[in-house]
PDB file of C-alpha atoms in Angstrom:
ATOM      1  CA  MET A  26      -6.290  -4.036  21.599  1.00 51.00           C
ATOM      2  CA  THR A  27      -9.460  -6.111  21.396  1.00 50.00           C
ATOM      3  CA  SER A  28     -12.874  -4.890  20.342  1.00 49.00           C
ATOM      4  CA  VAL A  29     -16.258  -6.027  19.129  1.00 69.00           C
ATOM      5  CA  LYS A  30     -16.755  -3.188  16.643  1.00 83.00           C
ATOM      6  CA  PRO A  31     -15.222  -3.707  13.203  1.00 87.00           C
ATOM      7  CA  LEU A  32     -11.975  -1.871  12.695  1.00 96.00           C
ATOM      8  CA  GLN A  33     -12.122   1.030  10.265  1.00 98.00           C
ATOM      9  CA  LEU A  34      -9.391   1.636   7.706  1.00 98.00           C
ATOM     10  CA  THR A  35      -7.889   4.953   6.691  1.00 98.00           C
ATOM     11  CA  LEU A  36      -5.075   5.972   4.369  1.00 98.00           C
ATOM     12  CA  ALA A  37      -2.290   8.090   5.824  1.00 98.00           C
ATOM     13  CA  ILE A  38       0.411   9.578   3.610  1.00 98.00           C
ATOM     14  CA  MET A  39       3.666  10.997   4.934  1.00 98.00           C
ATOM     15  CA  LYS A  40       4.652  13.675   2.426  1.00 98.00           C
ATOM     16  CA  PRO A  41       8.161  13.914   0.896  1.00 98.00           C
ATOM     17  CA  HIS A  42       9.589  16.514   3.300  1.00 98.00           C
ATOM     18  CA  VAL A  43       8.561  14.312   6.255  1.00 98.00           C
ATOM     19  CA  VAL A  44      10.113  11.172   4.784  1.00 98.00           C
ATOM     20  CA  SER A  45      13.375  13.069   4.223  1.00 98.00           C
ATOM     21  CA  SER A  46      13.431  14.156   7.883  1.00 97.00           C
ATOM     22  CA  PRO A  47      14.100  11.187  10.217  1.00 96.00           C
ATOM     23  CA  PHE A  48      13.021  13.142  13.322  1.00 97.00           C
ATOM     24  CA  SER A  49       9.655  14.088  11.817  1.00 98.00           C
ATOM     25  CA  LEU A  50       8.992  10.625  10.406  1.00 98.00           C
ATOM     26  CA  LEU A  51       9.802   8.874  13.697  1.00 98.00           C
ATOM     27  CA  ASP A  52       7.716  11.346  15.705  1.00 98.00           C
ATOM     28  CA  ILE A  53       4.675  10.816  13.464  1.00 98.00           C
ATOM     29  CA  ARG A  54       5.142   7.041  13.526  1.00 98.00           C
ATOM     30  CA  ARG A  55       5.275   7.190  17.334  1.00 98.00           C
ATOM     31  CA  THR A  56       2.041   9.196  17.336  1.00 98.00           C
ATOM     32  CA  ILE A  57       0.381   6.559  15.147  1.00 98.00           C
ATOM     33  CA  LEU A  58       1.370   3.729  17.477  1.00 98.00           C
ATOM     34  CA  ASP A  59       0.669   5.668  20.691  1.00 98.00           C
ATOM     35  CA  ASN A  60      -2.892   6.249  19.496  1.00 98.00           C
ATOM     36  CA  GLY A  61      -3.723   2.588  19.037  1.00 97.00           C
ATOM     37  CA  PHE A  62      -3.503   2.274  15.269  1.00 98.00           C
ATOM     38  CA  TYR A  63      -2.525  -0.927  13.563  1.00 98.00           C
ATOM     39  CA  VAL A  64      -0.365  -0.406  10.478  1.00 98.00           C
ATOM     40  CA  VAL A  65      -1.789  -3.011   8.113  1.00 97.00           C
ATOM     41  CA  ARG A  66       0.175  -1.896   5.045  1.00 98.00           C
ATOM     42  CA  SER A  67       3.246   0.307   4.769  1.00 98.00           C
ATOM     43  CA  LYS A  68       4.653   1.380   1.419  1.00 97.00           C
ATOM     44  CA  ARG A  69       7.473   3.785   0.579  1.00 98.00           C
ATOM     45  CA  GLN A  70       7.336   5.088  -2.970  1.00 98.00           C
ATOM     46  CA  THR A  71       8.017   8.089  -5.120  1.00 98.00           C
ATOM     47  CA  ILE A  72       4.572   8.882  -6.417  1.00 98.00           C
ATOM     48  CA  LYS A  73       4.368   8.866 -10.206  1.00 98.00           C
ATOM     49  CA  LEU A  74       2.910  11.871 -12.008  1.00 98.00           C
ATOM     50  CA  GLU A  75      -0.116   9.859 -13.203  1.00 97.00           C
ATOM     51  CA  GLN A  76      -0.844   8.679  -9.651  1.00 97.00           C
ATOM     52  CA  ALA A  77      -0.626  12.206  -8.255  1.00 98.00           C
ATOM     53  CA  GLU A  78      -2.891  13.590 -10.987  1.00 98.00           C
ATOM     54  CA  GLU A  79      -5.491  10.897 -10.301  1.00 97.00           C
ATOM     55  CA  PHE A  80      -5.203  11.248  -6.524  1.00 97.00           C
ATOM     56  CA  TYR A  81      -5.634  15.040  -6.569  1.00 97.00           C
ATOM     57  CA  ARG A  82      -8.043  15.222  -9.550  1.00 96.00           C
ATOM     58  CA  GLU A  83     -10.676  17.092  -7.483  1.00 94.00           C
ATOM     59  CA  HIS A  84      -8.199  19.975  -7.078  1.00 95.00           C
ATOM     60  CA  LYS A  85      -7.302  20.280 -10.770  1.00 96.00           C
ATOM     61  CA  THR A  86      -8.916  23.706 -11.209  1.00 96.00           C
ATOM     62  CA  LYS A  87      -7.471  25.168  -8.018  1.00 94.00           C
ATOM     63  CA  PHE A  88      -4.525  27.572  -7.969  1.00 94.00           C
ATOM     64  CA  PHE A  89      -2.314  25.245  -5.892  1.00 93.00           C
ATOM     65  CA  TYR A  90      -2.780  22.120  -8.059  1.00 96.00           C
ATOM     66  CA  ASN A  91       0.503  22.303 -10.020  1.00 96.00           C
ATOM     67  CA  ARG A  92       2.492  23.129  -6.892  1.00 96.00           C
ATOM     68  CA  LEU A  93       0.892  20.177  -5.072  1.00 96.00           C
ATOM     69  CA  ILE A  94       1.523  17.705  -7.915  1.00 97.00           C
ATOM     70  CA  THR A  95       5.144  18.868  -8.274  1.00 97.00           C
ATOM     71  CA  PHE A  96       5.751  18.528  -4.545  1.00 97.00           C
ATOM     72  CA  MET A  97       4.089  15.123  -4.164  1.00 98.00           C
ATOM     73  CA  THR A  98       6.202  13.664  -6.991  1.00 98.00           C
ATOM     74  CA  SER A  99       9.455  15.289  -5.803  1.00 98.00           C
ATOM     75  CA  GLY A 100      10.699  12.406  -3.630  1.00 98.00           C
ATOM     76  CA  PRO A 101       9.689   9.386  -1.594  1.00 98.00           C
ATOM     77  CA  SER A 102       6.453   9.398   0.389  1.00 98.00           C
ATOM     78  CA  GLU A 103       5.154   6.723   2.734  1.00 98.00           C
ATOM     79  CA  ALA A 104       1.600   5.436   2.509  1.00 98.00           C
ATOM     80  CA  TYR A 105       0.127   3.577   5.473  1.00 98.00           C
ATOM     81  CA  ILE A 106      -3.179   1.806   5.669  1.00 98.00           C
ATOM     82  CA  LEU A 107      -4.116   2.260   9.302  1.00 98.00           C
ATOM     83  CA  ALA A 108      -6.793   0.388  11.247  1.00 98.00           C
ATOM     84  CA  ARG A 109      -8.608   0.999  14.525  1.00 97.00           C
ATOM     85  CA  GLU A 110     -12.093   1.909  15.659  1.00 96.00           C
ATOM     86  CA  ASP A 111     -13.009   5.314  14.219  1.00 97.00           C
ATOM     87  CA  ALA A 112      -9.702   5.436  12.335  1.00 98.00           C
ATOM     88  CA  ILE A 113     -10.708   8.223   9.957  1.00 98.00           C
ATOM     89  CA  SER A 114     -11.829  10.703  12.595  1.00 98.00           C
ATOM     90  CA  VAL A 115      -8.994   9.890  15.011  1.00 98.00           C
ATOM     91  CA  TRP A 116      -6.314  10.282  12.301  1.00 98.00           C
ATOM     92  CA  ARG A 117      -7.820  13.556  11.078  1.00 98.00           C
ATOM     93  CA  ARG A 118      -7.923  14.916  14.633  1.00 98.00           C
ATOM     94  CA  LEU A 119      -4.260  13.963  15.173  1.00 98.00           C
ATOM     95  CA  MET A 120      -3.243  15.658  11.905  1.00 98.00           C
ATOM     96  CA  GLY A 121      -5.026  18.914  12.702  1.00 97.00           C
ATOM     97  CA  PRO A 122      -6.356  21.478  10.189  1.00 95.00           C
ATOM     98  CA  THR A 123      -4.959  21.541   6.640  1.00 92.00           C
ATOM     99  CA  LYS A 124      -3.642  25.099   6.885  1.00 93.00           C
ATOM    100  CA  VAL A 125      -0.397  24.992   8.860  1.00 95.00           C
ATOM    101  CA  PHE A 126      -0.527  28.539  10.267  1.00 93.00           C
ATOM    102  CA  GLN A 127      -4.093  28.030  11.513  1.00 92.00           C
ATOM    103  CA  CYS A 128      -3.032  24.677  12.906  1.00 93.00           C
ATOM    104  CA  GLN A 129      -0.108  26.146  14.836  1.00 95.00           C
ATOM    105  CA  LEU A 130      -2.500  28.575  16.550  1.00 95.00           C
ATOM    106  CA  SER A 131      -5.479  26.314  17.160  1.00 95.00           C
ATOM    107  CA  ASN A 132      -3.913  22.837  17.496  1.00 96.00           C
ATOM    108  CA  PRO A 133      -0.235  23.342  18.451  1.00 97.00           C
ATOM    109  CA  ASP A 134       0.250  19.694  19.452  1.00 97.00           C
ATOM    110  CA  SER A 135      -1.079  18.319  16.161  1.00 98.00           C
ATOM    111  CA  ILE A 136       1.097  16.651  13.532  1.00 98.00           C
ATOM    112  CA  ARG A 137       0.683  19.449  11.003  1.00 98.00           C
ATOM    113  CA  ALA A 138       1.491  22.144  13.576  1.00 97.00           C
ATOM    114  CA  LYS A 139       4.721  20.377  14.523  1.00 97.00           C
ATOM    115  CA  HIS A 140       5.855  19.086  11.117  1.00 98.00           C
ATOM    116  CA  GLY A 141       4.027  21.090   8.451  1.00 97.00           C
ATOM    117  CA  LEU A 142       5.873  23.802   6.567  1.00 95.00           C
ATOM    118  CA  THR A 143       3.196  25.309   4.299  1.00 93.00           C
ATOM    119  CA  ASP A 144      -0.356  24.481   3.269  1.00 90.00           C
ATOM    120  CA  THR A 145       1.010  22.259   0.477  1.00 90.00           C
ATOM    121  CA  ARG A 146       3.803  20.813   2.627  1.00 95.00           C
ATOM    122  CA  ASN A 147       1.511  20.157   5.565  1.00 96.00           C
ATOM    123  CA  ALA A 148       3.221  16.869   6.494  1.00 97.00           C
ATOM    124  CA  THR A 149       0.420  14.340   6.073  1.00 98.00           C
ATOM    125  CA  HIS A 150      -2.701  13.331   4.237  1.00 97.00           C
ATOM    126  CA  GLY A 151      -5.674  11.458   5.660  1.00 98.00           C
ATOM    127  CA  SER A 152      -8.804  10.132   4.003  1.00 98.00           C
ATOM    128  CA  ASP A 153     -12.019  11.948   4.914  1.00 97.00           C
ATOM    129  CA  SER A 154     -14.550   9.116   4.440  1.00 98.00           C
ATOM    130  CA  ASP A 155     -14.823   5.367   3.853  1.00 97.00           C
ATOM    131  CA  GLU A 156     -15.506   6.139   0.190  1.00 98.00           C
ATOM    132  CA  SER A 157     -12.279   8.169  -0.026  1.00 97.00           C
ATOM    133  CA  VAL A 158     -10.316   5.370   1.654  1.00 98.00           C
ATOM    134  CA  HIS A 159     -11.357   2.943  -1.092  1.00 98.00           C
ATOM    135  CA  LYS A 160     -10.579   5.404  -3.882  1.00 98.00           C
ATOM    136  CA  GLU A 161      -7.259   6.580  -2.449  1.00 98.00           C
ATOM    137  CA  VAL A 162      -5.971   3.122  -1.491  1.00 98.00           C
ATOM    138  CA  SER A 163      -6.737   1.881  -5.022  1.00 98.00           C
ATOM    139  CA  ILE A 164      -4.387   4.594  -6.313  1.00 98.00           C
ATOM    140  CA  MET A 165      -1.590   4.408  -3.708  1.00 97.00           C
ATOM    141  CA  VAL A 166      -1.647   0.725  -2.701  1.00 97.00           C
ATOM    142  CA  PRO A 167      -3.458  -0.920  -5.652  1.00 97.00           C
ATOM    143  CA  GLN A 168      -2.597  -4.482  -4.599  1.00 96.00           C
ATOM    144  CA  PHE A 169      -4.575  -4.118  -1.324  1.00 98.00           C
ATOM    145  CA  CYS A 170      -7.715  -6.269  -1.274  1.00 97.00           C
ATOM    146  CA  PHE A 171     -10.512  -4.868   0.883  1.00 98.00           C
ATOM    147  CA  ASP A 172     -12.462  -8.152   0.768  1.00 97.00           C
ATOM    148  CA  HIS A 173      -9.473 -10.161   2.016  1.00 96.00           C
ATOM    149  CA  TRP A 174      -8.906  -7.597   4.782  1.00 96.00           C
ATOM    150  CA  LYS A 175     -12.535  -7.755   5.922  1.00 95.00           C
ATOM    151  CA  GLN A 176     -12.880 -11.542   5.788  1.00 94.00           C
ATOM    152  CA  THR A 177      -9.453 -12.746   6.917  1.00 93.00           C
ATOM    153  CA  GLU A 178      -7.266 -10.052   8.448  1.00 94.00           C
ATOM    154  CA  GLU A 179      -9.723  -7.766  10.253  1.00 94.00           C
ATOM    155  CA  PRO A 180     -11.037 -10.489  12.639  1.00 93.00           C
ATOM    156  CA  ARG A 181      -7.459 -11.342  13.635  1.00 92.00           C
ATOM    157  CA  PHE A 182      -6.537  -7.716  14.205  1.00 94.00           C
ATOM    158  CA  ARG A 183      -9.781  -7.083  16.098  1.00 89.00           C
ATOM    159  CA  ASN A 184      -8.973  -9.993  18.408  1.00 87.00           C
ATOM    160  CA  GLY A 185      -5.442  -8.711  18.996  1.00 85.00           C
ATOM    161  CA  ARG A 186      -3.668 -11.551  17.182  1.00 86.00           C
ATOM    162  CA  VAL A 187      -0.926  -9.348  15.797  1.00 94.00           C
ATOM    163  CA  GLN A 188       2.791  -8.761  15.988  1.00 95.00           C
ATOM    164  CA  PHE A 189       4.589  -5.535  15.157  1.00 97.00           C
ATOM    165  CA  ASN A 190       7.721  -5.382  13.001  1.00 97.00           C
ATOM    166  CA  GLU A 191       9.416  -2.088  13.852  1.00 95.00           C
ATOM    167  CA  GLU A 192      11.892  -2.262  10.958  1.00 95.00           C
ATOM    168  CA  GLN A 193       9.065  -2.567   8.410  1.00 96.00           C
ATOM    169  CA  PHE A 194       6.705  -0.360  10.457  1.00 98.00           C
ATOM    170  CA  LEU A 195       3.995  -2.952   9.988  1.00 97.00           C
ATOM    171  CA  HIS A 196       1.669  -5.087  12.081  1.00 97.00           C
ATOM    172  CA  PHE A 197       1.166  -8.708  11.023  1.00 94.00           C
ATOM    173  CA  ALA A 198      -1.901 -10.772  11.867  1.00 89.00           C
ATOM    174  CA  TYR A 199      -1.476 -14.437  12.720  1.00 83.00           C
ATOM    175  CA  GLU A 200      -3.932 -17.332  12.936  1.00 77.00           C
ATOM    176  CA  ASN A 201      -3.457 -18.758  16.422  1.00 65.00           C
TER     177      ASN A 201
END
């Protein structure tokens, strides 16, 4: 995959019920790769309470907040920093609408229609803007350096100088 446009980053989170289901996780990973995304970071973690509260702070006054926090801290999740042209909009289209029932009717081939269980357990999360990517990555993958990505890694990825490690579910950029 080579391009002249800069690659855009987005954060994708596989929620705990997906990570505990090998079929669902592999199907979503296949969808990511089949749609031309590079996986520039991949991190499995059980989200700590403080992380979840910070990540979902905008929902604190909503009725589903406690249920969402409890679920997101209930077991391992996987966070991926994905890159491609128009990454945010492409990932959000692949996920489908947030509400699973609506998704099953309107977007039956989407990730959430196939792997979502409820509106809280809707399989995946995706950033909705570049601003959200920066905020969310700083919470979920705090060691990621956007400046290093832009200056060093992004040009290599854009020029297709990458290898994929299936076991780590991660693309690596190389110099030559």
